[in-house]
Amino acid sequence: MNICVIGTGYVGLVAGTCFADSGNDVICVDIDEKKIERLNKGEMPIYEPGLKELIERNVKDGRLKFTTDLSHAVKNSLICFIAVGTPPGEDGSADLKHVLDAARRIGKAMDGYRIIVDKSTVPVGTGDKVMAAIQEELKRQGKDYEFDVVSNPEFLKEGVAIDDFIKPDRVVIGTDSAHAAEIMKELYSPFMRKTDRLIVMDIRSAEMTKYAANAMLATKISFINEMANFCELVGADIDNVRKGIGTDSRIGFEFLFPGVGYGGSCFPKDVKAIVRTASEYGCEMKILKSVEDVNCRQKGVLVEKVIKHFSGQKTARNLPPLTGKVIGVWGLSFKPKTDDMREAPSITIINRLLDAGAVIKAHDPEAIDEAKKIFGSRIDYIKDNYEVVNGADAIVVITEWNEFRRPNFEKMKRLMKSPVIFDGRNIYDPKEMRSMGFTYYGVGRV
């Protein structure tokens, strides 16, 4: 099939590339000329394992192209995916400006029947707005082409997005058109060879499914974090509790890992958006408001532990409590296997450590360039994880990259000024750490 994907952010780039890899001719469109230039040179605007190689192969084979010419892309495609950003507004609502602008531009370029697919995460009712925007543009030009609007939310996890796309848990198709549904089934058929996991429903239910899924996962994270904080107060170990409840098939282990809160481009934005959208219909989402509040507080839990640990050490009068302390930070991205720092817990943690007077040395395998855009020269960026701990008063682990899971602890002890670990992801065993001479702080661990 001939496809265009409007927006070469995380979702658009992965989707377009994977569709091309299954034999479709795909044109990816973006208004950012520099980004398109980079992509045409083989340079990646994001880090996602395996994506660069997949893009290179499909560009070489002629199935994948990048352009700023949306009109050309639409005229040469049957299916037009909208995969532009929907950043949160000041009130938490999703900003649909880019989505509706893309819809209008598609309407302007149409020269016959098209299927317009919302791939962006959008509030319930956006499909109607996209349809109205296209109809308005067609009417303005005196055209009367038929088209169908489809909601096809993405459920990709950063770091394993390609695997998620080609082996999906499910593919949700929201449409009122039997014709569009059949074409979408054909498009996704290469990814349904073993089991048909494609679910067809109405547009509004498809839009709600995406928000409901992310809200549920965010709820599990905030729940286990609250339980972890409670465990610390009563002397229980959250890791044991997690195993005890995770073995219940009704609950499961997924997303029951306590730590410093969730971040990224989806959960924070989507929880805010569903709360805001619900309020517009007179519905108060009390649970999700609490989920958001818990997550905001959780990002500060580790900093409180650091300050409390060093509170007994004297600083000059009226100086911040961590003045003169060198704190090493392992991990900056919101999760491993990505360079994405949107809403990353590291931002809150590092800013609060800086406010408390600390000197920060930080390392991340992929997110250093993104971190520089956020922190500038306020922290030191280190390429080697052991150089981070060299002379450090403590190490704070924020992102659970594999290289941090089993480091050379004896080497760390020799390099550190004081062997103190604040483990924000509970990747180390407390008893093992203490037996090796480390002062260890986890989240909900004893």
mmCIF file of C-alpha atoms in Angstrom, residues 43 75-76 83 169 194 200 250 285 303 318 349 389 419:
data_model
loop_
_atom_site.group_PDB
_atom_site.id
_atom_site.type_symbol
_atom_site.label_atom_id
_atom_site.label_comp_id
_atom_site.label_asym_id
_atom_site.label_seq_id
_atom_site.Cartn_x
_atom_site.Cartn_y
_atom_site.Cartn_z
ATOM 1 C CA GLU A 43 21.150 10.565 11.052
ATOM 2 C CA LYS A 75 -1.444 12.814 -3.393
ATOM 3 C CA ASN A 76 0.672 9.653 -3.552
ATOM 4 C CA ALA A 83 1.385 11.306 14.134
ATOM 5 C CA ASP A 169 -0.363 -7.229 22.125
ATOM 6 C CA LYS A 194 0.207 -16.161 14.469
ATOM 7 C CA VAL A 200 -12.333 -3.026 15.607
ATOM 8 C CA ARG A 250 -5.485 -10.860 38.742
ATOM 9 C CA MET A 285 -11.410 11.703 38.150
ATOM 10 C CA VAL A 303 16.273 13.880 47.533
ATOM 11 C CA ASN A 318 22.765 29.791 56.268
ATOM 12 C CA ILE A 349 15.832 15.156 41.437
ATOM 13 C CA VAL A 389 31.704 8.002 41.418
ATOM 14 C CA PRO A 419 30.424 4.563 49.946
#
